[in-house]
Coordinates of C-alpha atoms in Angstrom, one line a residue:
M23 CA 0.9 103.8 103.0
L24 CA 2.3 106.7 105.0
K25 CA 4.2 104.5 107.4
F26 CA 5.6 102.9 104.6
E27 CA 6.9 106.4 102.9
G28 CA 7.9 107.2 106.7
F29 CA 10.1 104.3 106.8
G30 CA 11.8 105.0 103.4
R31 CA 12.8 108.3 104.3
E32 CA 14.3 107.5 107.6
K33 CA 16.2 104.8 105.4
V34 CA 17.2 107.1 103.2
K35 CA 18.4 109.7 105.7
K36 CA 20.6 106.6 107.4
I37 CA 22.0 105.9 104.1
I38 CA 23.0 109.8 103.6
Y39 CA 24.6 110.0 107.3
I40 CA 26.5 106.8 106.2
I41 CA 28.0 108.5 102.9
V42 CA 28.6 111.7 104.8
I43 CA 30.5 109.6 107.3
I44 CA 32.4 107.6 104.9
G45 CA 32.8 110.7 102.8
S46 CA 34.6 112.5 105.9
I47 CA 36.5 109.3 106.7
G48 CA 38.0 109.2 103.1
I49 CA 38.7 112.9 103.1
C50 CA 40.5 112.8 106.4
F51 CA 42.4 109.6 105.2
L52 CA 43.6 111.4 102.2
G53 CA 44.7 114.4 104.3
I54 CA 46.7 112.6 106.4
R55 CA 48.1 110.4 103.3
S56 CA 48.8 113.8 102.1
N57 CA 50.7 115.1 105.1
M58 CA 52.6 111.7 105.1
D59 CA 53.5 112.3 101.5
Q60 CA 54.7 115.9 102.3
E61 CA 56.5 114.9 105.3
Y62 CA 58.3 112.0 103.5
Q63 CA 59.2 114.5 100.8
R64 CA 61.0 116.8 103.5
K65 CA 62.5 114.1 104.8
V66 CA 64.0 113.2 101.3
D67 CA 64.8 117.0 100.8
Y68 CA 66.5 117.0 104.1
A69 CA 68.3 113.7 103.2
K70 CA 69.6 115.1 100.0
S71 CA 70.9 118.5 101.5
T72 CA 72.4 116.6 104.2
I73 CA 74.1 114.2 101.8
K74 CA 76.2 117.3 100.2
N75 CA 77.0 118.4 103.6
E76 CA 78.2 114.6 104.4
T77 CA 80.1 114.5 101.4
A78 CA 82.1 117.7 102.0
K79 CA 82.5 116.4 105.6
V80 CA 84.3 113.8 104.2
K81 CA 86.5 115.6 102.3
R82 CA 87.2 117.8 105.3
I83 CA 88.0 114.5 107.6
D84 CA 90.6 113.2 104.7
K85 CA 92.4 116.4 104.7
Q86 CA 92.8 116.1 108.8
I87 CA 93.8 112.2 108.1
Q88 CA 96.6 113.6 105.7
Q89 CA 98.1 116.0 108.3
L90 CA 98.8 112.7 110.4
Y91 CA 101.4 112.1 107.7
Q92 CA 104.7 113.5 106.8
D93 CA 103.8 113.9 103.4
D94 CA 101.2 113.4 100.8
Q95 CA 102.6 109.7 100.2
E96 CA 100.7 109.1 103.5
D97 CA 103.2 106.1 104.5
F98 CA 105.2 107.9 107.4
L99 CA 103.3 109.1 110.4
M100 CA 104.0 112.4 112.0
E101 CA 105.7 112.2 115.4
P102 CA 104.1 112.6 118.0
I103 CA 100.7 112.1 117.1
D104 CA 98.2 114.0 119.3
E105 CA 95.5 111.4 120.7
E106 CA 93.0 113.8 121.1
I107 CA 93.1 114.5 117.2
V108 CA 92.7 110.8 116.5
K109 CA 89.9 110.2 118.9
N110 CA 88.0 113.3 117.3
I111 CA 88.7 112.1 113.4
E112 CA 87.2 108.6 114.8
R113 CA 84.3 110.1 116.3
D114 CA 83.6 112.1 113.2
I115 CA 83.7 109.2 111.1
R116 CA 81.2 107.4 113.1
S117 CA 79.1 110.3 113.0
L118 CA 78.6 110.2 109.2
K119 CA 75.1 109.6 107.8
T120 CA 75.3 106.8 105.2
E121 CA 72.2 104.8 105.3
A122 CA 68.3 106.1 104.7
V123 CA 67.4 104.6 108.1
D124 CA 69.3 107.6 109.7
F125 CA 67.0 110.0 107.8
G126 CA 63.7 107.6 108.3
L127 CA 63.6 106.7 105.0
K128 CA 63.5 103.7 103.2
E129 CA 66.6 102.1 101.4
T130 CA 64.9 101.0 98.3
D131 CA 63.5 104.6 97.8
F132 CA 66.8 106.4 98.6
S133 CA 69.9 104.3 98.6
N134 CA 72.0 105.1 95.4
E135 CA 72.2 108.6 96.9
F136 CA 74.5 107.5 99.8
S137 CA 77.1 105.7 97.4
E138 CA 79.8 108.4 97.3
V139 CA 79.6 109.1 101.1
I140 CA 79.5 105.4 101.9
Q141 CA 82.9 105.0 99.8
G142 CA 84.1 107.8 101.7
E143 CA 83.5 106.5 105.0
Q144 CA 84.9 103.0 103.9
E145 CA 88.2 104.9 102.7
L146 CA 88.5 107.0 105.8
S147 CA 88.3 104.1 108.0
T148 CA 90.5 101.7 106.3
K149 CA 93.1 105.0 106.8
M150 CA 92.4 105.4 110.4
T151 CA 93.0 101.5 110.7
D152 CA 96.5 101.9 108.7
I153 CA 97.1 104.5 111.1
E154 CA 96.6 102.8 114.3
H155 CA 98.6 99.6 113.1
K156 CA 101.4 101.4 112.3
R157 CA 101.3 103.2 115.6
A158 CA 100.9 100.0 117.5
I159 CA 103.7 98.4 115.5
Q160 CA 106.3 101.7 116.3
K161 CA 104.9 101.3 119.8
K162 CA 106.0 97.6 120.6
I163 CA 109.3 98.2 118.7
G164 CA 109.8 101.2 120.9
E165 CA 109.3 99.3 124.2
L166 CA 112.1 96.7 122.8
I167 CA 114.6 99.3 122.0
V168 CA 117.1 101.9 124.4
E169 CA 115.7 105.0 122.4
A170 CA 113.2 104.9 119.7
P171 CA 113.6 107.2 116.8
I172 CA 112.3 110.7 116.8
D173 CA 111.6 110.2 112.9
W174 CA 111.3 106.6 111.6
S175 CA 111.6 107.7 107.8
V176 CA 115.3 108.2 108.6
S177 CA 116.0 106.0 111.3
S178 CA 119.1 103.6 110.5
P179 CA 119.4 100.2 111.8
D180 CA 122.8 101.1 113.0
D181 CA 121.1 103.5 115.4
I182 CA 119.2 100.4 117.3
V183 CA 119.9 99.5 120.7
I184 CA 118.1 96.3 121.9
K185 CA 116.6 96.5 125.5
E186 CA 117.7 93.5 127.9
T187 CA 114.0 92.2 127.7
A188 CA 114.1 91.9 123.8
S189 CA 113.4 88.3 122.8
N190 CA 113.4 86.7 119.5
A191 CA 110.0 85.3 120.3
V192 CA 108.4 88.8 120.7
I193 CA 110.5 90.3 117.8
S194 CA 109.2 87.2 115.6
Q195 CA 105.7 88.1 116.5
I196 CA 105.9 91.8 115.7
H197 CA 107.6 90.7 112.3
N198 CA 104.5 88.4 111.5
E199 CA 101.8 91.6 112.2
I200 CA 103.8 93.6 109.4
T201 CA 102.5 93.2 106.0
K202 CA 105.8 93.4 104.4
S203 CA 104.5 95.2 101.5
E204 CA 106.6 97.3 99.2
S205 CA 106.1 100.6 101.2
A206 CA 109.1 102.6 102.7
W207 CA 107.3 102.3 106.1
D208 CA 107.2 98.4 105.8
K209 CA 110.8 98.3 104.6
A210 CA 111.9 100.4 107.4
M211 CA 110.2 98.2 110.2
V212 CA 111.4 95.0 108.7
A213 CA 115.2 96.4 108.5
C214 CA 114.8 97.5 112.5
L215 CA 113.4 94.2 113.6
N216 CA 116.1 92.3 111.5
E217 CA 118.8 94.4 113.2
M218 CA 117.4 93.9 116.7
E219 CA 116.9 89.8 116.3
A220 CA 120.7 90.0 114.9
Q221 CA 121.5 91.5 118.4
V222 CA 119.7 89.2 120.3
K223 CA 121.1 86.5 118.5
Q224 CA 124.7 87.8 118.8
Y225 CA 124.2 88.1 122.4
T226 CA 122.7 84.9 122.9
E227 CA 125.5 82.9 121.1
L228 CA 128.4 84.9 122.7
K229 CA 126.9 84.1 126.1
Q230 CA 126.8 80.8 125.4
S231 CA 130.1 80.8 124.2
I232 CA 131.7 82.5 127.2
T233 CA 129.2 79.9 129.6
A234 CA 130.7 76.8 127.8
M235 CA 134.4 78.0 128.7
S236 CA 133.5 77.4 132.6
Q237 CA 131.4 75.5 134.6
D238 CA 130.6 76.0 138.3
G239 CA 134.2 77.9 138.2
V240 CA 136.1 75.3 136.6
L241 CA 137.5 75.8 133.0
T242 CA 136.5 73.3 130.1
S243 CA 138.0 72.2 127.1
S244 CA 136.5 75.3 125.3
A245 CA 138.7 77.5 127.6
T246 CA 141.3 78.1 125.2
M247 CA 143.1 81.1 124.4
E248 CA 141.9 81.0 120.8
N249 CA 138.4 80.6 122.0
F250 CA 139.2 83.5 124.8
L251 CA 140.4 86.1 122.4
L252 CA 137.3 85.1 119.8
V253 CA 134.8 86.2 123.1
I254 CA 136.9 89.4 123.6
S255 CA 136.5 90.7 120.0
Q256 CA 132.8 89.8 119.7
L257 CA 131.8 91.6 123.3
E258 CA 133.2 94.8 121.2
L259 CA 129.9 94.3 118.9
I260 CA 127.3 94.0 121.9
K261 CA 125.6 97.5 121.8
N262 CA 123.5 97.4 124.8
E263 CA 125.9 98.4 127.9
T264 CA 124.4 96.5 130.4
L265 CA 124.5 93.1 128.4
K266 CA 127.9 93.8 127.6
Q267 CA 128.7 94.7 131.3
E268 CA 127.3 91.4 132.0
L269 CA 129.2 89.1 129.9
S270 CA 132.6 91.4 130.8
H271 CA 131.9 90.4 134.2
Q272 CA 132.1 86.8 133.1
I273 CA 135.1 87.1 130.6
D274 CA 137.0 88.9 133.7
T275 CA 136.4 85.6 135.6
I276 CA 137.6 83.3 132.8
D277 CA 140.6 85.4 132.2
S278 CA 141.6 85.0 135.9
L279 CA 141.3 81.5 135.9
L280 CA 143.2 81.2 132.8
E281 CA 145.9 83.5 134.2
K282 CA 146.0 81.2 137.2
Q283 CA 146.1 78.2 135.5
A284 CA 149.2 79.5 133.2
L285 CA 150.9 80.2 136.4
G286 CA 150.3 76.9 137.8
I287 CA 148.0 78.2 140.8
I288 CA 145.3 75.8 139.5
A289 CA 145.6 72.7 137.1
P290 CA 143.6 72.4 133.9
D291 CA 139.8 71.5 135.0
Q292 CA 140.4 71.9 138.6
E293 CA 137.9 74.3 140.7
E294 CA 139.9 77.5 141.9
V295 CA 140.3 77.0 145.7
L296 CA 139.8 80.4 147.7
P297 CA 142.4 81.0 150.5
N298 CA 140.0 81.0 153.3
E299 CA 138.5 77.7 151.8
E300 CA 141.8 76.0 151.8
T301 CA 142.5 76.9 155.2
E302 CA 139.4 75.4 156.6
R303 CA 140.5 72.4 154.8

């Protein structure tokens, strides 16, 4: 009987120990859970506070972007634009916190609060894309003309002079990169490119006309006085001085051949023979 009672007490003690241990674990678990909840709440509070700062940051960045334009229309860019300023703005946009995960929070628990910052970040990125697009187009055009406009908003097609490297293929490619909207900037770029195309066409057609009048130093049937006077009048329309000089030399050669033909020194369709060549023959 005593042994049975002793065995019962030991069993009760073990049960009590187990209950104490389970209770301790439960208390620890509740403490940990409470700490986790408090930590999560601190993250939520920090996120809410940060979102206010991010919203203010969006407005600050937007003002910086506005300063890259000439006016509130945000159409024509300021010239020149400091490359470092552009890089700083792009870096600030990338640094915006727009997701719950940025704060260690769950998207399901904390997503709507970011909507204003997300929208702002998207609008800023769109504006910077527009700026980079315009800068790229202006640079490409500038590389094909003798002197790029200081202010594209007041530039006139009459002031455009193509470089010798300009070609319709490259100009056409730039044309395709422009959205051709009704904005003043788009219209200005298109007008500039149209003038460039006209100058390339003018030069190409005049060169073809001059070349057709002479083949290997021999005047062709196209070398009439009417055609000759026409190419001379068209030469004055070439704005690029280097191209004009090139064509002028060719016209001078044809002029010399026409003059000798008129004096009977050479017959029509006869190649001019230089004095030293005549002696050798």
